[in-house]
Amino acid sequence: MKNKRIIPILFIFAFTSLSAQDKLLAKQDAVRLALENNFGIKVARNQVEIAKNNKSVLNSGYLPTLTNSTTANYNRDDSVIEFPGVFRDDGSPRPDVDIYKAEAQRYNSTLNANYTLFDGMGRFYNYKRLKEQYQLSELQARETIENTMLQLFSVYFEVARITENQNVLQQALEISTQRIKRAEYAFEYGQNTKLDILNAQVDVTNDSINLLNTKQQLANTKRDLNVVLNQDLNEKFQVDTLVAFIPKLQLEEFVEQAKLNNVALLQTERNLAINAYDIKVNKSGYLPNIGLNGSYGWNLNQSAASAFFPGTNNTTWNFGLGASLTWNLFDGGGTTVRVKNAKIAYENQELLKQQVELEVNRDIQNALAIYDNRLNIFNIQEQNVLTNLNNFERSKEQFQLGRITSIEFRQAQVNLLNAQTNKNLAKYDAKLAELQLLQLTGQLLNIEF
């Protein structure tokens, strides 16, 4: 009987000492680790770097092009030249001429420069478009970071909730363990029956199983958090269970400024600017292109000696300048079609902006209502815990005096346990609803967590 009583107690103290050794992972530390290590955030930042490279002057078309072309050729000929019917002055036949290893070499190097003076303003508007694309990529990266922060805190607060539930279940196990001891003493003095001891043992078993399941759930959820933070899956830590809510007046101010800060609305504005530049880029096809070109070349030609001429070395340098004007007077209507389609795309983007504005306004109002409701539920649950705690303390006194049964005492204990776990759930639900509202108002990354 004593061994059965000691086992749960040893489990409690062993688990408490193990948890006490874990370091505290504060909210700000979790945010810092996510910003540094999260895979999604790293990918988003790389996309921003790509857009940054694209908007540089090196990709604008404003710089000239310079190319070099160099060739080298080598020829070797072995030949025999015959002179049939040809005689010398003395009447003897002219001998054959045998040319062996007649080598000819040719070297050529040319440097070409081209520069576009005017292309119908196409590159100018395309350069502006690339800058807008860069700003859009920054907003997309911000959206990724905001979503990651929500994911981070949904898991972080789940760890905190389970941690608080674990503490509640641990206290319940301690109370149930004390009941066994009290029931045993009362049975020894003939004040109750064996049934009270069995009831207490059943409650200890149930509380122990609940605590073990909660411990496993907590370990799994911590691994989920380690995935978000991109650190060792078995990293040990505790989380901060304190939650502070933003004042109501500050939230109302954030809601009023939502149109200026909401990331979805800002993205639609950037897309609208990009579509406007697309129209201008396509209109550049109506205008001519004016360009300059220049070349500088060097040529060396070494020819081999022949039967009639000696070998020669010919070196040439050349320099040239030129200008060009190209005007596509009629391209079959392709430019006109592209301009019309770009205008339609711009109109679609305006419609999409109006739709997003309406949806964001709806989402903010819904999020604000959800937040208010969950905050009220949390306040009610806090009061409910106080009520059940008072009921439990009185039931405990009555149970010790023998005025209520162990079943009635257990019911008061279960009611308190449920009230405490419901309060924990309501607290973190309300905080997550607040964070979702902050994201919609564009303030999620501007607050202290």
XYZ file of C-alpha atoms in Angstrom:
449
model
C 0.000 0.000 0.000
C 2.824 2.412 0.832
C 4.642 1.627 -2.413
C 1.505 2.481 -4.400
C 1.366 5.815 -2.640
C 5.043 6.658 -3.082
C 5.215 6.053 -6.862
C 3.038 9.050 -7.923
C 4.873 11.302 -5.460
C 8.274 10.299 -6.830
C 7.002 10.917 -10.352
C 5.852 14.411 -9.401
C 9.149 15.466 -7.849
C 11.227 13.893 -10.632
C 9.263 15.708 -13.322
C 9.359 19.013 -11.419
C 13.138 18.879 -11.007
C 13.574 18.051 -14.697
C 11.458 20.980 -15.832
C 13.235 23.363 -13.490
C 16.492 22.746 -15.337
C 15.150 23.903 -18.712
C 16.073 27.411 -19.849
C 13.418 30.071 -20.401
C 12.618 30.868 -24.025
C 11.192 34.374 -23.803
C 8.851 35.669 -26.494
C 11.426 38.143 -27.828
C 14.034 35.360 -28.015
C 11.602 33.191 -29.978
C 10.933 36.050 -32.396
C 14.656 36.652 -32.851
C 15.361 32.978 -33.529
C 12.505 32.768 -36.032
C 13.689 35.853 -37.903
C 17.215 34.446 -38.060
C 16.561 30.775 -38.749
C 13.079 30.132 -40.157
C 13.284 28.568 -43.628
C 10.303 30.452 -45.050
C 11.718 33.800 -43.933
C 15.124 32.961 -45.432
C 13.519 32.106 -48.772
C 11.489 35.344 -48.710
C 14.622 37.395 -48.057
C 16.390 35.707 -50.945
C 13.470 36.656 -53.188
C 13.930 40.260 -52.079
C 17.624 40.039 -52.991
C 16.694 38.785 -56.459
C 14.311 41.729 -56.931
C 17.020 44.073 -55.643
C 19.456 42.760 -58.242
C 16.829 43.122 -60.959
C 16.219 46.804 -60.162
C 19.899 47.762 -60.326
C 21.301 49.880 -63.162
C 23.088 46.775 -64.433
C 19.697 45.399 -65.460
C 18.215 48.679 -66.708
C 19.448 48.751 -70.311
C 20.996 52.199 -69.780
C 24.584 50.958 -69.985
C 26.373 50.284 -73.289
C 27.396 46.835 -74.452
C 30.990 46.005 -75.287
C 31.928 42.796 -77.085
C 35.153 41.369 -78.386
C 35.615 38.918 -81.215
C 39.011 37.293 -81.747
C 39.943 34.644 -84.310
C 43.144 32.838 -85.268
C 43.639 30.614 -88.321
C 46.600 28.507 -89.350
C 47.100 26.767 -92.717
C 49.913 24.596 -93.975
C 50.204 23.453 -97.606
C 52.576 21.013 -99.324
C 52.363 21.316 -103.089
C 54.177 20.437 -106.309
C 53.789 22.803 -109.264
C 54.504 21.379 -112.706
C 55.161 23.336 -115.928
C 54.367 21.013 -118.838
C 55.511 22.319 -122.234
C 57.503 25.124 -120.636
C 61.223 25.294 -121.492
C 64.072 27.372 -120.315
C 66.077 29.650 -122.550
C 68.577 26.870 -123.080
C 65.789 24.614 -124.320
C 65.643 22.382 -121.264
C 62.252 21.685 -119.629
C 61.404 23.893 -116.699
C 61.748 21.837 -113.497
C 58.870 21.326 -111.079
C 58.621 23.577 -108.048
C 58.211 21.685 -104.793
C 56.744 23.836 -101.991
C 56.949 22.130 -98.591
C 55.452 23.482 -95.376
C 53.958 26.591 -96.886
C 52.477 28.203 -93.761
C 49.838 30.917 -93.722
C 48.483 32.561 -90.526
C 45.640 34.960 -89.973
C 44.820 36.797 -86.705
C 41.865 39.061 -86.182
C 40.518 40.926 -83.116
C 37.580 43.344 -83.105
C 36.083 45.390 -80.265
C 32.450 46.451 -80.793
C 30.526 48.980 -78.692
C 26.783 49.625 -78.927
C 24.661 52.113 -77.047
C 20.943 52.840 -77.288
C 20.246 56.544 -77.135
C 16.471 56.259 -77.312
C 14.123 53.287 -77.358
C 10.756 54.992 -77.100
C 11.097 55.367 -73.267
C 10.656 51.623 -72.898
C 13.703 51.036 -70.720
C 12.854 54.084 -68.566
C 9.424 52.742 -67.652
C 10.734 49.213 -67.340
C 13.333 50.503 -64.874
C 10.531 52.139 -62.883
C 8.579 48.896 -63.062
C 11.496 46.920 -61.638
C 11.687 49.338 -58.704
C 7.989 48.773 -58.016
C 8.579 45.035 -58.291
C 11.293 45.339 -55.655
C 8.927 47.148 -53.289
C 6.321 44.473 -53.966
C 8.830 41.741 -53.093
C 9.561 43.541 -49.805
C 5.841 43.555 -49.008
C 5.610 39.861 -49.910
C 8.525 39.147 -47.582
C 6.800 41.155 -44.860
C 3.636 39.103 -45.376
C 5.686 35.907 -45.022
C 7.239 37.211 -41.809
C 3.824 38.179 -40.414
C 2.385 34.744 -41.211
C 5.431 33.115 -39.641
C 4.993 35.217 -36.504
C 1.371 34.065 -36.237
C 2.471 30.477 -36.734
C 5.219 30.948 -34.158
C 2.912 32.312 -31.477
C 0.137 29.838 -32.152
C 2.640 27.091 -31.297
C 4.360 29.115 -28.556
C 1.071 29.812 -26.792
C 0.040 26.188 -27.216
C 3.212 25.204 -25.361
C 2.350 27.767 -22.688
C -1.245 26.491 -22.402
C -0.168 22.865 -22.081
C 2.492 23.884 -19.553
C -0.129 25.576 -17.365
C -2.478 22.613 -17.787
C 0.346 20.331 -16.730
C 0.819 22.344 -13.545
C -2.909 22.127 -12.851
C -2.920 18.353 -13.409
C 0.145 17.982 -11.225
C -1.642 19.771 -8.388
C -4.676 17.551 -8.928
C -2.465 14.473 -8.670
C -0.940 15.755 -5.443
C -4.421 16.310 -3.955
C -5.571 12.854 -5.044
C -2.417 11.305 -3.563
C -3.124 13.028 -0.249
C -6.642 11.600 -0.369
C -5.233 8.072 -0.466
C -3.194 8.744 2.646
C -6.179 10.285 4.423
C -8.477 7.424 3.361
C -5.974 4.857 4.649
C -5.713 6.554 8.027
C -9.487 6.870 8.285
C -9.884 3.194 7.357
C -7.382 2.167 10.048
C -9.433 4.036 12.635
C -12.722 2.670 11.317
C -14.040 5.987 10.081
C -14.723 4.839 6.487
C -14.779 1.795 4.293
C -12.370 0.237 1.834
C -14.401 1.842 -0.951
C -13.041 5.300 -0.116
C -9.480 4.015 -0.545
C -10.349 2.396 -3.868
C -12.032 5.584 -5.105
C -8.941 7.612 -4.192
C -6.676 5.104 -5.966
C -8.824 5.285 -9.104
C -8.586 9.075 -9.066
C -4.790 8.913 -8.642
C -4.569 6.545 -11.589
C -6.689 8.795 -13.780
C -4.765 11.914 -12.745
C -1.441 10.151 -13.407
C -2.547 9.085 -16.882
C -3.795 12.591 -17.678
C -0.488 14.042 -16.521
C 1.509 11.558 -18.598
C -0.564 12.320 -21.704
C -0.143 16.043 -21.130
C 3.600 15.583 -20.716
C 3.759 13.767 -24.065
C 1.613 16.409 -25.732
C 3.895 19.111 -24.360
C 7.018 17.358 -25.707
C 5.421 17.028 -29.165
C 4.344 20.675 -29.230
C 7.828 21.812 -28.198
C 9.221 19.902 -31.155
C 6.709 21.737 -33.361
C 8.067 25.019 -32.012
C 11.643 23.894 -32.652
C 10.700 23.278 -36.297
C 9.416 26.854 -36.627
C 12.612 28.133 -34.990
C 14.783 25.785 -37.102
C 16.729 24.440 -34.160
C 17.452 21.029 -32.653
C 14.172 19.123 -32.325
C 15.125 17.960 -28.824
C 16.092 21.433 -27.570
C 14.808 21.816 -24.002
C 13.171 25.045 -22.846
C 10.321 26.593 -20.921
C 8.083 29.352 -22.230
C 6.731 32.530 -20.712
C 3.115 32.068 -19.645
C 2.493 35.749 -18.913
C 0.151 37.445 -21.393
C -0.426 41.196 -21.664
C -3.173 42.646 -23.818
C -2.916 45.890 -25.771
C -5.112 48.734 -24.468
C -8.441 49.170 -26.213
C -7.743 52.745 -27.299
C -4.484 51.744 -28.971
C -6.211 48.941 -30.849
C -8.873 51.349 -32.089
C -6.132 53.651 -33.378
C -4.522 50.737 -35.216
C -7.867 49.867 -36.821
C -8.352 53.432 -38.054
C -4.934 53.359 -39.758
C -5.390 49.878 -41.249
C -5.834 51.141 -44.832
C -2.386 52.714 -44.675
C -0.612 49.703 -43.197
C -2.383 46.497 -44.235
C 0.090 44.463 -46.269
C -2.531 43.096 -48.678
C -3.743 46.593 -49.554
C -0.186 47.843 -49.997
C 0.514 44.966 -52.378
C -2.486 45.848 -54.528
C -1.195 49.421 -54.811
C 2.214 48.184 -55.955
C 0.603 45.841 -58.471
C -1.491 48.724 -59.774
C 1.664 50.810 -60.294
C 3.331 47.891 -62.087
C 0.368 47.544 -64.443
C 0.487 51.275 -65.168
C 4.125 50.985 -66.202
C 3.286 47.949 -68.329
C 1.011 50.170 -70.436
C 3.789 52.722 -70.949
C 6.366 50.043 -71.739
C 4.135 48.590 -74.442
C 3.402 52.062 -75.876
C 7.132 52.517 -76.457
C 6.733 50.168 -79.411
C 5.144 53.061 -81.341
C 8.340 55.122 -81.197
C 11.688 54.715 -82.987
C 14.953 53.353 -81.615
C 18.138 55.387 -81.988
C 21.507 53.851 -81.341
C 25.260 54.430 -81.668
C 27.879 51.850 -82.492
C 31.621 51.810 -82.779
C 34.329 49.297 -83.578
C 38.069 48.975 -83.369
C 39.861 46.116 -85.057
C 43.289 44.658 -85.629
C 44.161 42.149 -88.382
C 47.395 40.320 -89.162
C 47.648 38.213 -92.319
C 50.816 36.199 -92.890
C 50.785 34.464 -96.280
C 53.223 31.815 -97.419
C 55.475 32.144 -100.433
C 54.166 30.721 -103.694
C 55.782 29.709 -106.911
C 55.400 33.208 -108.287
C 55.180 35.544 -105.255
C 57.156 35.801 -102.048
C 55.403 35.508 -98.654
C 53.896 38.671 -97.191
C 52.909 40.025 -93.716
C 49.933 42.381 -93.805
C 48.892 44.232 -90.607
C 45.733 46.353 -90.536
C 44.071 48.538 -87.883
C 40.573 49.875 -88.394
C 38.244 52.178 -86.466
C 34.605 52.866 -87.217
C 31.658 54.849 -85.852
C 28.037 54.621 -86.815
C 24.487 55.559 -85.878
C 21.227 53.782 -86.507
C 17.556 54.633 -86.443
C 14.978 51.880 -86.442
C 11.278 52.644 -86.583
C 8.775 49.859 -86.790
C 6.089 51.757 -88.666
C 3.694 48.806 -88.669
C 4.215 45.488 -86.895
C 0.973 43.842 -87.914
C -0.918 45.309 -84.949
C 1.074 43.469 -82.263
C 1.926 46.629 -80.317
C -1.686 47.804 -80.384
C -2.901 44.480 -79.017
C -0.313 44.524 -76.230
C -1.289 48.052 -75.212
C -5.001 47.168 -75.137
C -4.338 44.054 -73.051
C -2.159 46.039 -70.634
C -4.986 48.536 -70.141
C -7.435 45.716 -69.443
C -4.992 44.220 -66.942
C -4.815 47.620 -65.230
C -8.610 47.775 -64.995
C -8.662 44.261 -63.527
C -6.098 45.306 -60.959
C -8.268 48.273 -59.962
C -11.225 45.914 -59.490
C -9.049 43.560 -57.466
C -7.950 46.443 -55.258
C -11.566 47.330 -54.534
C -12.320 43.701 -53.725
C -9.320 43.426 -51.380
C -10.308 46.668 -49.633
C -13.788 45.289 -49.010
C -12.468 41.935 -47.795
C -9.873 43.514 -45.517
C -12.508 45.788 -43.994
C -14.711 42.737 -43.387
C -11.840 40.733 -41.908
C -10.886 43.570 -39.548
C -14.428 43.949 -38.276
C -14.754 40.193 -37.802
C -11.373 39.981 -36.087
C -12.262 42.843 -33.762
C -15.560 41.195 -32.830
C -13.849 37.838 -32.280
C -11.193 39.470 -30.123
C -13.773 41.294 -27.981
C -15.771 38.095 -27.567
C -12.754 35.982 -26.611
C -11.519 38.631 -24.204
C -14.930 38.664 -22.509
C -14.877 34.869 -22.322
C -11.441 35.023 -20.730
C -12.654 37.497 -18.105
C -15.645 35.252 -17.377
C -13.401 32.198 -17.115
C -11.115 34.047 -14.680
C -14.114 34.752 -12.455
C -15.250 31.171 -12.894
C -11.887 29.937 -11.587
C -12.260 32.100 -8.484
C -15.764 30.739 -7.921
C -14.683 27.119 -8.334
C -11.599 27.677 -6.189
C -13.791 29.019 -3.391
C -16.130 26.065 -3.830
C -13.200 23.637 -3.767
C -11.730 25.126 -0.583
C -15.082 24.889 1.189
C -15.611 21.369 -0.101
C -12.169 20.451 1.162
C -13.045 21.736 4.634
C -16.343 19.854 4.602
C -14.612 16.695 3.365
C -12.028 16.878 6.144
C -14.862 17.264 8.645
C -16.608 14.260 7.125
C -19.673 16.194 6.074
C -19.447 15.354 2.348
C -18.395 12.186 0.568
C -15.203 11.657 -1.424
C -17.295 11.606 -4.579
C -18.638 15.079 -3.854
C -15.144 16.310 -3.049
C -13.828 14.798 -6.280
C -16.555 16.572 -8.240
C -15.506 19.913 -6.749
C -11.905 19.101 -7.671
C -12.865 18.200 -11.251
C -14.931 21.375 -11.572
C -11.916 23.439 -10.498
C -9.659 21.538 -12.886
C -12.002 22.183 -15.812
C -12.347 25.851 -14.898
C -8.578 26.298 -14.782
C -7.936 24.569 -18.108
C -10.798 26.485 -19.739
C -9.316 29.736 -18.455
C -5.921 28.807 -19.913
C -7.513 28.070 -23.272
C -9.530 31.311 -23.219
C -6.456 33.375 -22.338
C -4.359 32.203 -25.269
C -7.309 32.202 -27.667
C -7.862 35.872 -26.823
C -4.182 36.697 -27.327
C -4.066 34.925 -30.694
C -7.203 36.808 -31.760
C -5.428 40.038 -30.816
C -2.374 39.095 -32.897
C -4.582 38.285 -35.898
C -6.228 41.692 -35.543
C -2.797 43.328 -35.354
C -1.747 41.574 -38.561
C -4.805 42.878 -40.406
C -4.061 46.412 -39.201
C -0.431 46.080 -40.313
C 0.981 46.488 -36.796
C 2.028 42.934 -35.962
C 5.726 43.624 -36.466
C 5.632 46.983 -34.662
C 4.695 45.821 -31.160
C 6.521 44.335 -28.208
C 5.545 40.700 -27.738
